[in-house]
Structures are given as C-alpha cells and as structure tokens.
Short mmCIF file of C-alpha atoms and ligand atoms in Angstrom, two decimals:
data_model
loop_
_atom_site.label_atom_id
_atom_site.label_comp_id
_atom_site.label_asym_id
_atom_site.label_seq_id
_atom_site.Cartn_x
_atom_site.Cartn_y
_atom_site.Cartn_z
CA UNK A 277 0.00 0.00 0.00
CA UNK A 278 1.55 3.81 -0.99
CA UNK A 279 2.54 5.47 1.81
CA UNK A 280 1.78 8.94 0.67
CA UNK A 281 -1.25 10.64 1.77
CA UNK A 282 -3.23 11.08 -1.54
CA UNK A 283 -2.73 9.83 -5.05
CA UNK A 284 -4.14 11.42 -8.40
CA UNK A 285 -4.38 9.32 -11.34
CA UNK A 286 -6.44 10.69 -14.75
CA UNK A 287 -7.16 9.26 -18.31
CA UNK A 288 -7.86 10.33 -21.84
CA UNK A 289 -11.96 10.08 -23.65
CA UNK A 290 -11.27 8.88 -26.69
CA UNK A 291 -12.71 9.02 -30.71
CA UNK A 292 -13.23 6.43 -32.79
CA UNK A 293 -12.61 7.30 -36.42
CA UNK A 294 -13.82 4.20 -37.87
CA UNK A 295 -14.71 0.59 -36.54
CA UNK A 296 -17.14 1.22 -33.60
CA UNK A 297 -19.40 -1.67 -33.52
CA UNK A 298 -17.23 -3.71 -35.94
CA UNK A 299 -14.14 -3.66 -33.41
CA UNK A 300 -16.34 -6.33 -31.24
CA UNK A 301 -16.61 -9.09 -34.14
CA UNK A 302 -12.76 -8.95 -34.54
CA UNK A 303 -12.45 -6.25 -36.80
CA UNK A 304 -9.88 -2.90 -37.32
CA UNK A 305 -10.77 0.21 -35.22
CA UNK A 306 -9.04 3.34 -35.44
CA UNK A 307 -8.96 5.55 -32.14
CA UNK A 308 -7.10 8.54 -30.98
CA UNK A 309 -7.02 10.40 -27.22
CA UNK A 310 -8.74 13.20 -26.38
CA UNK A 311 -7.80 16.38 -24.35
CA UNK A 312 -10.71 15.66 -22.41
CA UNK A 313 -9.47 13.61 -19.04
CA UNK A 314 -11.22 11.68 -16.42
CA UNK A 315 -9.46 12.53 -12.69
CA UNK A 316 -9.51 10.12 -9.89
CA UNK A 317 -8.35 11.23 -6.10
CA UNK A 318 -7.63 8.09 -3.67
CA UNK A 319 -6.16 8.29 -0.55
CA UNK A 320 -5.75 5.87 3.11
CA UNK A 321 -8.78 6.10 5.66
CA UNK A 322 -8.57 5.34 9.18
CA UNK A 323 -12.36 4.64 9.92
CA UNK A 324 -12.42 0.74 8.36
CA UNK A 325 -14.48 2.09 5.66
CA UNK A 326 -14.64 2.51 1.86
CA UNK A 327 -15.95 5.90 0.41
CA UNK A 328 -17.02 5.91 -3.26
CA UNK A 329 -17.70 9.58 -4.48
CA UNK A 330 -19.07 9.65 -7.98
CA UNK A 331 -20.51 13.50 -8.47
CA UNK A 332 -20.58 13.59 -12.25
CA UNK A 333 -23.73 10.45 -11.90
CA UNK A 334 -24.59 12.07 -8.01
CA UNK A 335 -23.54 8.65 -6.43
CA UNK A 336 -21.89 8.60 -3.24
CA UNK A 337 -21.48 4.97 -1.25
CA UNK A 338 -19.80 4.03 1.68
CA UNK A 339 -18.99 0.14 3.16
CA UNK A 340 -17.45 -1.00 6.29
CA UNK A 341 -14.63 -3.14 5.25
CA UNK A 342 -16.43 -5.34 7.47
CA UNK A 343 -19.58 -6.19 5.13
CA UNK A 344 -17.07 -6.05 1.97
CA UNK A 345 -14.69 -8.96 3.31
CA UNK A 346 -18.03 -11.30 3.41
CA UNK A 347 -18.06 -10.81 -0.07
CA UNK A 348 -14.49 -12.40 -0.48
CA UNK A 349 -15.22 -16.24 -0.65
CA UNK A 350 -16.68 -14.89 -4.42
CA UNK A 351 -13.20 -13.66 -5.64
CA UNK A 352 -10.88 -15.96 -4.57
CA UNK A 353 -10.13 -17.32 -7.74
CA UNK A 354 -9.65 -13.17 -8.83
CA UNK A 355 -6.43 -12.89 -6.06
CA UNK A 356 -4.43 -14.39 -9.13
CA UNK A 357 -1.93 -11.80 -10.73
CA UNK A 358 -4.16 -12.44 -14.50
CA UNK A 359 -7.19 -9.81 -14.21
CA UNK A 360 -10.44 -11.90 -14.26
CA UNK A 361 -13.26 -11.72 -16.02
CA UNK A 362 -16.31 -11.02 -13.99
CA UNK A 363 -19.09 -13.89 -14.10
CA UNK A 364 -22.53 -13.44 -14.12
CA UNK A 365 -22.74 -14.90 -10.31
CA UNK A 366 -19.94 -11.90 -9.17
CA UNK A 367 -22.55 -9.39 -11.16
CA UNK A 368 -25.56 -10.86 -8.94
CA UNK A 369 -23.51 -10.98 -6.05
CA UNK A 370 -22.38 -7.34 -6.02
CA UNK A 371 -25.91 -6.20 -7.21
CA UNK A 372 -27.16 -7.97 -4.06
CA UNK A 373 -24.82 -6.16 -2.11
CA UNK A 374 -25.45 -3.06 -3.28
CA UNK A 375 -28.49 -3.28 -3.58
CA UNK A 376 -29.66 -3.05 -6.99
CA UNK A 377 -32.40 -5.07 -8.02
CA UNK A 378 -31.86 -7.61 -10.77
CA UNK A 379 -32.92 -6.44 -14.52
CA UNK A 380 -33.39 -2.71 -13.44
CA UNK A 381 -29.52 -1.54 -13.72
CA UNK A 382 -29.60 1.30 -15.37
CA UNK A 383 -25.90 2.28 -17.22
CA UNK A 384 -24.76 4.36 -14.03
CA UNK A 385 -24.98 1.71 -11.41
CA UNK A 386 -23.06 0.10 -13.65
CA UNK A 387 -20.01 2.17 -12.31
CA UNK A 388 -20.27 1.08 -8.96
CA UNK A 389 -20.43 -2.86 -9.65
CA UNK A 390 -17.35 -1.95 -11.91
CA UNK A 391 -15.48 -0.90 -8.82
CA UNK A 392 -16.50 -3.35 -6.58
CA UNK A 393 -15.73 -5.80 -8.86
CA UNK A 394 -12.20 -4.30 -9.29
CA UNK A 395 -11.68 -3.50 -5.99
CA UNK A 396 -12.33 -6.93 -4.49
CA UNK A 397 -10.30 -8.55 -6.95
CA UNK A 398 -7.31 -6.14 -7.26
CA UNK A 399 -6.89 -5.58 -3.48
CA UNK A 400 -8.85 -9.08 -2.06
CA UNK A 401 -5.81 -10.03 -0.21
CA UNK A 402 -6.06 -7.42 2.61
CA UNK A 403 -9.00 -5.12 1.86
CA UNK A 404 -7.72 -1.65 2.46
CA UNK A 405 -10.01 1.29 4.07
CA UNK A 406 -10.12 4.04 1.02
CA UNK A 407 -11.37 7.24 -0.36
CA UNK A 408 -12.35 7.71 -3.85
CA UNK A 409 -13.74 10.24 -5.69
CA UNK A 410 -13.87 10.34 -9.68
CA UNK A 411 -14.40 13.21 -11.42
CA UNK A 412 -14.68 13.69 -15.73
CA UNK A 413 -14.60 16.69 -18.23
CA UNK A 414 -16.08 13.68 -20.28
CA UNK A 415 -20.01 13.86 -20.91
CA UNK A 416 -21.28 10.18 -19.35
CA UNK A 417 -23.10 7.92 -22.25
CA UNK A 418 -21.72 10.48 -25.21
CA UNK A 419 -19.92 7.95 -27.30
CA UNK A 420 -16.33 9.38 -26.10
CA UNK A 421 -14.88 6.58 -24.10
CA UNK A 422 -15.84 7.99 -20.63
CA UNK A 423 -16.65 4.48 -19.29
CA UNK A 424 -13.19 3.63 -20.24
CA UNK A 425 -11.80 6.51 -18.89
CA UNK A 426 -13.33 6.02 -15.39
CA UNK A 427 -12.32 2.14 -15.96
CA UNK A 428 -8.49 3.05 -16.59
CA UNK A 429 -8.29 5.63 -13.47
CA UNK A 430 -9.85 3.09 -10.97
CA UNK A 431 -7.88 -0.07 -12.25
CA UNK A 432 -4.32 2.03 -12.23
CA UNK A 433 -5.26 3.58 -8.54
CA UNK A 434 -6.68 0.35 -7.06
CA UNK A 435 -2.89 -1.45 -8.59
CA UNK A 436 -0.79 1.31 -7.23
CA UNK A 437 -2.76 1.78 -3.93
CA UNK A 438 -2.25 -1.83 -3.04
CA UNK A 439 1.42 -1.76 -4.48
CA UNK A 440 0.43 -4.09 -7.35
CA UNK A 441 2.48 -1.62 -9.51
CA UNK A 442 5.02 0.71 -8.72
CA UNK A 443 3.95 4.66 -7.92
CA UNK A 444 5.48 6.82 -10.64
CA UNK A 445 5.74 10.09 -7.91
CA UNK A 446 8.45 7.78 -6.44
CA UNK A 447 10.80 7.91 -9.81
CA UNK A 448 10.40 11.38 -9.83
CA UNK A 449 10.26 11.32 -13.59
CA UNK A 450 9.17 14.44 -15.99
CA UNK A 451 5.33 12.96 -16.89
CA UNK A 452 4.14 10.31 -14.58
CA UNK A 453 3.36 7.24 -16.67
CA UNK A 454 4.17 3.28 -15.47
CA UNK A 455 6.37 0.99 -17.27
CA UNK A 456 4.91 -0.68 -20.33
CA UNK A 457 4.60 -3.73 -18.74
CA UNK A 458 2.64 -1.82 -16.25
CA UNK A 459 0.54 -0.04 -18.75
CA UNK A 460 -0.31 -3.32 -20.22
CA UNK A 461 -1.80 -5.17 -16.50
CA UNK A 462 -3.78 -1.87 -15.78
CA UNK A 463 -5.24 -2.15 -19.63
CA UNK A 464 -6.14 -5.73 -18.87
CA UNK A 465 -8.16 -5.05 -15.32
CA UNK A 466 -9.60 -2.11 -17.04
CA UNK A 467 -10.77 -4.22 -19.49
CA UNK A 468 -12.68 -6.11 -16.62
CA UNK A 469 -13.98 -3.06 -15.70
CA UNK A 470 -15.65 -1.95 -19.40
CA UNK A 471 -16.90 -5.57 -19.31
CA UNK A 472 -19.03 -4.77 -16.23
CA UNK A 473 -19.70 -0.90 -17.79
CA UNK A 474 -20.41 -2.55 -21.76
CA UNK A 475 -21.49 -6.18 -21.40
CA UNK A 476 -19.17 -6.93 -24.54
CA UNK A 477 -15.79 -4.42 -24.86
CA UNK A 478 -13.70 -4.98 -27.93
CA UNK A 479 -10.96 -3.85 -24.97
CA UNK A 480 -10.12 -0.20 -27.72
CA UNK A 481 -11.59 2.27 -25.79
CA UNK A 482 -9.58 1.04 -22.47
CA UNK A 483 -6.61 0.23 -25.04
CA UNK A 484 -7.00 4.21 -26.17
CA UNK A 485 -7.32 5.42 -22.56
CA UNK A 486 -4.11 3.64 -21.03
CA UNK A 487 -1.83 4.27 -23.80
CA UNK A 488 -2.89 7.12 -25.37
CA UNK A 489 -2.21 8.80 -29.10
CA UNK A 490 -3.61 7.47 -32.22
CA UNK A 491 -3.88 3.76 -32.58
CA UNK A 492 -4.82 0.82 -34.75
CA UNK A 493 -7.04 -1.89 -32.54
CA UNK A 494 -8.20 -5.14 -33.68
CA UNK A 495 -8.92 -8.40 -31.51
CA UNK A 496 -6.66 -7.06 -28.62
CA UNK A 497 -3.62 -5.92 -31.05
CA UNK A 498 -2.85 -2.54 -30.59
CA UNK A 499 -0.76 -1.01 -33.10
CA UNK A 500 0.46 2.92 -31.91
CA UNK A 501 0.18 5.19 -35.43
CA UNK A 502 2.47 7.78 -34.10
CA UNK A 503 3.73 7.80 -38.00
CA UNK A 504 0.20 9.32 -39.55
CA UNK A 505 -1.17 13.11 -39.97
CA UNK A 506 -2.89 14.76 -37.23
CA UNK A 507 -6.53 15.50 -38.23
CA UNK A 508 -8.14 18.06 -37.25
CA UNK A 509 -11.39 17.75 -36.52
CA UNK A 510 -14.98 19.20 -34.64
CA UNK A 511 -16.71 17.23 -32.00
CA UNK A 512 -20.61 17.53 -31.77
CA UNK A 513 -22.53 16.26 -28.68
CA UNK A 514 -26.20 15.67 -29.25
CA UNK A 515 -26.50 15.36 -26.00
CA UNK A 516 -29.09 12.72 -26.67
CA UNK A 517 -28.52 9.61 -24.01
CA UNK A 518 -27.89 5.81 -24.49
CA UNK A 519 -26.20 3.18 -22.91
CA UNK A 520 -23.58 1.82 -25.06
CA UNK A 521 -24.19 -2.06 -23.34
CA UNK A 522 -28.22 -1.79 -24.70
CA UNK A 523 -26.69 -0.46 -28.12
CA UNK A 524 -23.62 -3.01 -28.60
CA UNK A 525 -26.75 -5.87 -27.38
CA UNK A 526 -29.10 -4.86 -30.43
CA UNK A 527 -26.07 -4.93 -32.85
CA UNK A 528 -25.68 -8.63 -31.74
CA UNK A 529 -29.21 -9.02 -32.08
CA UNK A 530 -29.48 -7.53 -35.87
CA UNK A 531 -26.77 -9.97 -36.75
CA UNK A 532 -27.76 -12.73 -35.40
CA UNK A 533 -31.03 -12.07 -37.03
CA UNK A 534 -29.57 -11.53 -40.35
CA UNK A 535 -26.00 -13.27 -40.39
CA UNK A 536 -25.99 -12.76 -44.58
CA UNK A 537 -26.76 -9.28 -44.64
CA UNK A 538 -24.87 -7.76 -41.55
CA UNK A 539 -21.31 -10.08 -41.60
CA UNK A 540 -20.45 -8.07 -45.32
CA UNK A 541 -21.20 -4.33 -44.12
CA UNK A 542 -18.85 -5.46 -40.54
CA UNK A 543 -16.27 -6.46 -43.50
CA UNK A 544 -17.00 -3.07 -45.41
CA UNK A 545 -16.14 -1.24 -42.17
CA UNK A 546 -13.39 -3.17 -41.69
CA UNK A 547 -12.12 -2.18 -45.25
CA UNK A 548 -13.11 1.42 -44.25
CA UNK A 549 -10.55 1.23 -41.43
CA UNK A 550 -7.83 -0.14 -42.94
CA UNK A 551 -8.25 2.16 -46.00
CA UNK A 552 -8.24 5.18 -43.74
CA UNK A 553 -5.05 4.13 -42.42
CA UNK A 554 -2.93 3.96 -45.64
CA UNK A 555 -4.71 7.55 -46.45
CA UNK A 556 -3.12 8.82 -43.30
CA UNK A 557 0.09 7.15 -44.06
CA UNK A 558 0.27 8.70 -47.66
CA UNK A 559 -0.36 12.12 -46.15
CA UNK A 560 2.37 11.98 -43.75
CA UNK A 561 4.69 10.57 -46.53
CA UNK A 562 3.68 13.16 -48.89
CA UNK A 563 2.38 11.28 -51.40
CA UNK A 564 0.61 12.93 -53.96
CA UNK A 565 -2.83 12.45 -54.27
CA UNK A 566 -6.76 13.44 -53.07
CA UNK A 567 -6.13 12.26 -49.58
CA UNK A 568 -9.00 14.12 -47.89
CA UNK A 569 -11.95 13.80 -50.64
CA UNK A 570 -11.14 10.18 -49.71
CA UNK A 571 -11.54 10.50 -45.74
CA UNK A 572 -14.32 12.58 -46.42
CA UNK A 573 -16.09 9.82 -48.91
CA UNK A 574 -15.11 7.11 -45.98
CA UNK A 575 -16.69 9.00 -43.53
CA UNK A 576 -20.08 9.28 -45.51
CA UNK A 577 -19.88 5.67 -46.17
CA UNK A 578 -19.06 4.78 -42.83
CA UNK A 579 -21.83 6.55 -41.60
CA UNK A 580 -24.30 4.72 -43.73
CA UNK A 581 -23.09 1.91 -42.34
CA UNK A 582 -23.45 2.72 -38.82
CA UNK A 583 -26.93 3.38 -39.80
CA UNK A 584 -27.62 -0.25 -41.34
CA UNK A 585 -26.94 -1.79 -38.21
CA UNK A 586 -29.02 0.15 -36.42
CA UNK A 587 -26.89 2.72 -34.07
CA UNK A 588 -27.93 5.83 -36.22
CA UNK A 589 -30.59 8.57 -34.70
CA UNK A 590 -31.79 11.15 -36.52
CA UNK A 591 -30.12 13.48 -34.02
CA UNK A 592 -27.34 12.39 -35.72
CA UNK A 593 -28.91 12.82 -38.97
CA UNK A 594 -28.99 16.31 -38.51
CA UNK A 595 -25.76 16.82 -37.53
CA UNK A 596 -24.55 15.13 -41.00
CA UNK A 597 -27.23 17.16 -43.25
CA UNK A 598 -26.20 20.48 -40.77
CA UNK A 599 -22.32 19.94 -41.62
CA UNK A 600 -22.97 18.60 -45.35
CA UNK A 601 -24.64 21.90 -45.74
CA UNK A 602 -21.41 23.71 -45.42
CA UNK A 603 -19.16 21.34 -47.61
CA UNK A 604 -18.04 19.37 -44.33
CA UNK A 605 -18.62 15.04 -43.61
CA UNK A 606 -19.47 13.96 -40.00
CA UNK A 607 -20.15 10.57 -38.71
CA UNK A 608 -21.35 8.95 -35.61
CA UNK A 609 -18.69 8.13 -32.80
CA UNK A 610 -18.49 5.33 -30.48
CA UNK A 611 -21.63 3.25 -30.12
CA UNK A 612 -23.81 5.86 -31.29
CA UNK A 613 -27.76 6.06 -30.80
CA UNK A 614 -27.56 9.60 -30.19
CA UNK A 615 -24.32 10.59 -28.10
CA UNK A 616 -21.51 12.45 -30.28
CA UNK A 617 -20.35 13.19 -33.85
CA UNK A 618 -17.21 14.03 -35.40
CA UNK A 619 -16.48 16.19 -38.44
CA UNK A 620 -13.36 16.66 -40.28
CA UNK A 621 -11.98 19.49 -40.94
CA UNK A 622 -9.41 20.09 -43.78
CA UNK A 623 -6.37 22.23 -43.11
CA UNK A 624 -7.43 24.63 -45.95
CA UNK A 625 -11.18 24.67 -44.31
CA UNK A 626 -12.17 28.79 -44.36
CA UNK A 627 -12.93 29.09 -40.41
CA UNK A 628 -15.82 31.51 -41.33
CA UNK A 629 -17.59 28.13 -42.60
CA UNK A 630 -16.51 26.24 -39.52
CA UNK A 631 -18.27 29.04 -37.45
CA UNK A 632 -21.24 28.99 -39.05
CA UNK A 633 -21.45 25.43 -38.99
CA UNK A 634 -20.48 25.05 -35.30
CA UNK A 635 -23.28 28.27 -34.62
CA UNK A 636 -26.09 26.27 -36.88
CA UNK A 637 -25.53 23.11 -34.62
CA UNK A 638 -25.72 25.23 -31.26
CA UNK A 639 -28.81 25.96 -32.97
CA UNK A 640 -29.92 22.81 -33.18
CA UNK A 641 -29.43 22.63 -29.25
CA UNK A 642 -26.66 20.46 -29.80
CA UNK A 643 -22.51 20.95 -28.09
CA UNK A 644 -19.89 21.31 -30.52
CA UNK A 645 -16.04 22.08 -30.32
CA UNK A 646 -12.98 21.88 -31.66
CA UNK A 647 -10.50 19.38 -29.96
CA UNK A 648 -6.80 18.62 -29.83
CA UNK A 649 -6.32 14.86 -30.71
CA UNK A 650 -3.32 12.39 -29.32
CA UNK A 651 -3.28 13.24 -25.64
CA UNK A 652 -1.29 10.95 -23.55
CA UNK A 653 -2.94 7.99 -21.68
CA UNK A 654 -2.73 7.35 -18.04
CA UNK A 655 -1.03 9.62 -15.89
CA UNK A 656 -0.30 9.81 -12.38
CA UNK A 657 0.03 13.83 -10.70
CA UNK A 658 1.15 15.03 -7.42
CA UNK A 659 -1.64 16.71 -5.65
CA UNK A 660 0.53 20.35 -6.37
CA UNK A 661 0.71 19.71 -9.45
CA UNK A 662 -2.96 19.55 -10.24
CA UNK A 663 -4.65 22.35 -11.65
CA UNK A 664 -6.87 24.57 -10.01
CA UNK A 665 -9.75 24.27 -11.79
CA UNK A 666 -9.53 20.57 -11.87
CA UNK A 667 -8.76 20.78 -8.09
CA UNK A 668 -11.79 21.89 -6.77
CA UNK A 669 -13.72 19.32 -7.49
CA UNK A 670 -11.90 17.07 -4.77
N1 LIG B 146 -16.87 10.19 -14.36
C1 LIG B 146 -17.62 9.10 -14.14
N2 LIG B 146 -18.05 8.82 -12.88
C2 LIG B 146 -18.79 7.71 -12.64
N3 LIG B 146 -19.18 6.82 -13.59
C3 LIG B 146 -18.78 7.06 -14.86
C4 LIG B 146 -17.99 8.20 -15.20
N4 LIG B 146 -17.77 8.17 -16.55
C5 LIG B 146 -18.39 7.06 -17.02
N5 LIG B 146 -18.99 6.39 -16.02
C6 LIG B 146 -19.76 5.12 -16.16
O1 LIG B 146 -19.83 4.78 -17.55
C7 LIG B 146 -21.19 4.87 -18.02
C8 LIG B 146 -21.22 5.43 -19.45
O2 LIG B 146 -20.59 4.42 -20.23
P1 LIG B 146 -21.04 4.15 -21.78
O3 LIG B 146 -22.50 3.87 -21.82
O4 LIG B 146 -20.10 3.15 -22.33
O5 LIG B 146 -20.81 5.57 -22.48
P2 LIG B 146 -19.44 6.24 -22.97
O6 LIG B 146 -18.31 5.28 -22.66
O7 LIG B 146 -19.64 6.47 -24.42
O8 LIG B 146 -19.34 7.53 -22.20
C9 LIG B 146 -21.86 5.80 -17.01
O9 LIG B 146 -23.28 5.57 -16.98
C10 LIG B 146 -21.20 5.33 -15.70
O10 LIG B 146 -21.71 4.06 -15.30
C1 LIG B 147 -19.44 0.48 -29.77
C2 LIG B 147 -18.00 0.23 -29.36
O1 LIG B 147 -17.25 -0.21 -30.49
C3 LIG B 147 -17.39 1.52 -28.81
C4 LIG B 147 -18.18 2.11 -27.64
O2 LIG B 147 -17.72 3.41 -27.31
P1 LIG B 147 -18.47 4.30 -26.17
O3 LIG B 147 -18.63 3.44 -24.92
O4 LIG B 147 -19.83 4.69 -26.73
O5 LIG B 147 -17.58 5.50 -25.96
C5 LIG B 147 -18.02 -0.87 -28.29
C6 LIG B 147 -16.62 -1.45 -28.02
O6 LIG B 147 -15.76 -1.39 -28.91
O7 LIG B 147 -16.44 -1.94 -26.90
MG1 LIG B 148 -18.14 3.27 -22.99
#
C-alpha cells in the first residue's frame, strides 16, 4: 500500500474514427485520445471504511470493510496476478450487495459494480479502508470513451494503492506514466472493468485510454500510429442519451437475425478502417494524391453503415445534413444512438464556414467544439501539481 497521503491518477476520452461496432466481431478500429481527461483522487482512511464519491452520476457509497470482506469467498479465484473476467454470479452478487435489483440496472450503477468488482479482486488479499472520488470533463453515455476513462483511473489507482504496480511520484520522472509492462496489467483489469460498464468491450476504448495517441485496434492488437497526420477535426454532442451495453446488445441481435446481410457491411467497415489508415500514411509521406476527398467519402460511407446496423438517430442525422450543408462530412462516434459526432476538418477549411457550422448546430441545441487529438494515456500527478480548476472538485 503507498505510503503517501493522496494519489491522483487521470485518463484520456477517446474518438473512434472508424470501426465502432465492428471492433467487437474482430475487426480494425481506429482511435485517438482526447484532451478531455477523467481525474480520480484516492487516498488511506482510518475509519475501516470505503468511500465511493461519484458526483458527475450524483452517487456517493460508503462500506465497512467489514460487510465487503463477506463478499471475499466470491473472488478468490480473482487474487491471481491475471485480471479476471467477472461472471454473471460476481454481477448478482455485487448487485445484491449493493443493492440493486436484478434487470433494473440502469448504465450508471453500472459504475459502482465496476469498482466493486475491481476493488475486491485487485486488493482481495487485505481489503484496504479508502477514499475515492472520480471526477470527468467527459459527458457520461456520449460515445467518447468515458466508461473507459473512469475504468483506466480506478484499475491504475486500485494497482498502485495496493502496491500491485510501482507509484510513478516515487521515480520522480518528468510525466508520470508506469512501465509498459505496467501499462499493459492496468489495460487488462480495465478491461474487466468496461466488461461490467459494456457487457461486450472490444478492450479499444480502455486500449486508447491507457496508452494514449492514435492507434490501430483489432482483436486485442494494438498497433500505436504515431507515424500518420494529425486531423483536425470538430466534435458535436447531441446530447441525446444511451447506454452503449443496450446499443452493442441490439447490434448482436441484428446480426444474429440476419447473419448474410450484416457479416459483409462489418467487413465493409473493416475495409473502411484499414483504408483510412494507408490515407493517413500517404499524407504523412507526402504522397501525392486526393487524400481528404477520400476521408471525407469514408466517412459518408461509414456513416451509412453505422446506420444499417441500427446505431444511427436522426439526431445524428442532422448533424450530418447540418455539416454537409457547409461542404463538411461527420459521422457517428463510439456506439452511437444519439451521443456524439465528429467532423473533419481540412487544413485549408475557411474558419468563417466552420463558425457557421459550429453556430447552426448550437442551434440545433446540440454541443460542438474543436479538440486537440493524441493526448497521452494514463497519468499519475502530485496533488501540487494539479490544476486549479480541476482541483476543486476534490
Ligand atoms: N466520471 C464518471 N463517474 C462515474 N461513472 C462514470 C464516469 N464516466 C463514465 N462512467 C460510467 O460509464 C457509463 C457510461 O458508459 P457508456 O455507456 O459506455 O458511455 P461512454 O463510454 O460512451 O461515455 C456511465 O453511466 C457510468 O456508469
Ligand atoms: C461500440 C463500441 O465499439 C465503442 C463504444 O464506445 P463508447 O462506450 O460509446 O464511448 C463498443 C466497443 O468497442 O467496446
Ligand atoms: Mg463506454
């Protein structure tokens, strides 16, 4: 267990350019870090107690260690150095426990079973009496990774807490990152944790959130692209709400339904992917060529796509027909249903259109911005050097 009073750990949101949905059957997913971060605070108590402070879904829980060590018998098997994968019996357990009743979960309860879950398994062997409180620039349910986020910054603090991996303030190093090996154990118990959160993760949004940048996913490969163009792009919140778990089920459902129809337009998105890839590559290499009618034309298609198998909205719509309106493409991001957009922008784009586009969507009562891509992953930060605004929220 760290020593030190009070450890801050935060993680990157993330976009998916192309893949969502697809990414779970096996196919390539393209994903890049956002400068939008999800902050954890954990510290020692005294009082045999765990605090769980979650303001940005107003939950805030508290267990003797007492009542959380009967729980232990369940996660024996989970005191293993491999992460775990929850079964449906630890689910009902901890829903017991906390007192959820079975079938009505709705997406932000899901947060808590995803800490118990990692808690009892990542610190079972001598439960520890702890403060946590998570707070995330992120929008909740928006399509931009914040479950994976909040997954990341729980599985790195529970492993460093209980001394499962080493505490970067100790090395005194310039940005506070772990080893790679490190990286790689908190990306697989984060994993666990998006399981709880999603149902059925492909593992990129955790993958994006603990390493960061701009990277290639498919069936837990993750290739960094630090060799490709930064895009530059608009993000649009539609501020419409789903649950990524009911939206990833119906997917499942569609294709199951119609194996024939659905399997060749996963394998067009697939193609997508990989096709956007070499694009970037050519741009960064300076080959000649059209490179951004063709990321435009992939995003249209894309988006088509997305709309086939059912994780379109016509909140959505609009923000496609809004953008096309100006000369710009947007697609759906992350598991869609509502939730956020992105649109690219081209380097020559006249920011007088950008504006007007950005003001028509605002009209629309939709959130839009322009964001930096590529931030790093996991980080840890000495309470001094948090910022201030970030700050005051612990
Ligand atoms: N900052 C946070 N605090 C607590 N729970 C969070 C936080 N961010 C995400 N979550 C959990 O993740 C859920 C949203 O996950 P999901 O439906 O996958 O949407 P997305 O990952 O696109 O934001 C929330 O309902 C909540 O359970
Ligand atoms: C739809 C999916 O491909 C991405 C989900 O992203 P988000 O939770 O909506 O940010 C699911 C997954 O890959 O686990
Ligand atoms: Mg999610």
């Amino acid at each position: 267990m760290t020593t030190d009073k009070e450890l801050f750990v935060s993680a990157p949101g993330k976009v998916i350019l192309h893949g969502e949905h697809a990414v779970v059957y096996g196919k390539v997913a393209l994903a890049v870090s956002l400068n939008l971060r999800t902050y954890l605070r954990i510290r020692p108590c005294s009082n045999n107690t765990v605090q769980v402070n979650l303001p940005n879904i107003g939950a805030k829980l508290s267990w003797d260690i007492s009542e959380l060590q009967t729980l232990l018998p369940h996660f024996q098997a989970n005191l293993t150095q491999e992460p775990t994968s929850p079964t449906p019996d630890h689910l009902a357990i901890l829903k017991k426990f906390a007192g959820f009743a079975e079938g009505s979960i709705d997406t932000q309860s899901l947060a808590v079973l995803a800490f118990l879950y990692l808690y009892l398994s990542i610190c079972g062997k001598d439960l520890p009496s702890l403060d946590m409180t998570v707070w995330s620039q992120l929008p909740t349910g928006a399509g931009l990774g914040s479950s994976a986020a909040y997954s990341v910054t729980v599985a790195t603090a529970l492993l460093t807490f209980c001394s499962r991996i080493s505490d970067p303030r100790k090395e005194k190093a310039e940005m506070l990152r772990w080893m790679k090996d490190e990286l790689d154990l908190i990306n697989r118990w984060a994993f666990q944790g998006e399981k709880v959160i999603h149902g059925n993760p492909s593992g990129v949004d955790n993958a994006v959130a603990t390493w960061g940048g701009l990277l290639r996913y498919q069936s837990g490969q993750i290739t960094p692209l630090e060799r490709v163009s930064k895009l530059q792009i608009v993000l649009t919140n539609t501020q419409v709400p789903r649950s990524t778990k009911i939206l990833v089920a119906g997917v499942k459902d569609k294709l199951h339904k119609f194996p024939s129809i659905l399997e060749p337009v996963l394998s067009s998105i697939n193609a997508i992917a990989e096709e956007c890839q070499r694009v970037l590559e050519d741009l960064v290499a300076g080959i000649p060529g059209d490179h951004y009618s063709v990321l435009e034309e992939l995003i249209d298609i894309n988006q088509h796509h997305l709309n086939v198998i059912g994780v379109g909205h016509p909140s959505l719509d609009k923000v496609c027909q809004v953008t096309a309106s100006h000369g710009l493409h947007s697609k759906l991001t992350g598991s869609g249903g509502g939730g956020c957009a992105i649109t690219l922008l081209r380097p020559d784009v006249n920011p007088s259109t950008v504006q007007e586009a950005k003001e028509k969507l605002t009209d629309c009562g939709f959130q839009c911005w322009e964001t930096i891509i590529g931030a790093p992953g996991v980080l840890a930060h000495s309470s001094c050097s948090m910022a201030e605004d970030i700050m005051k929220f612990f």
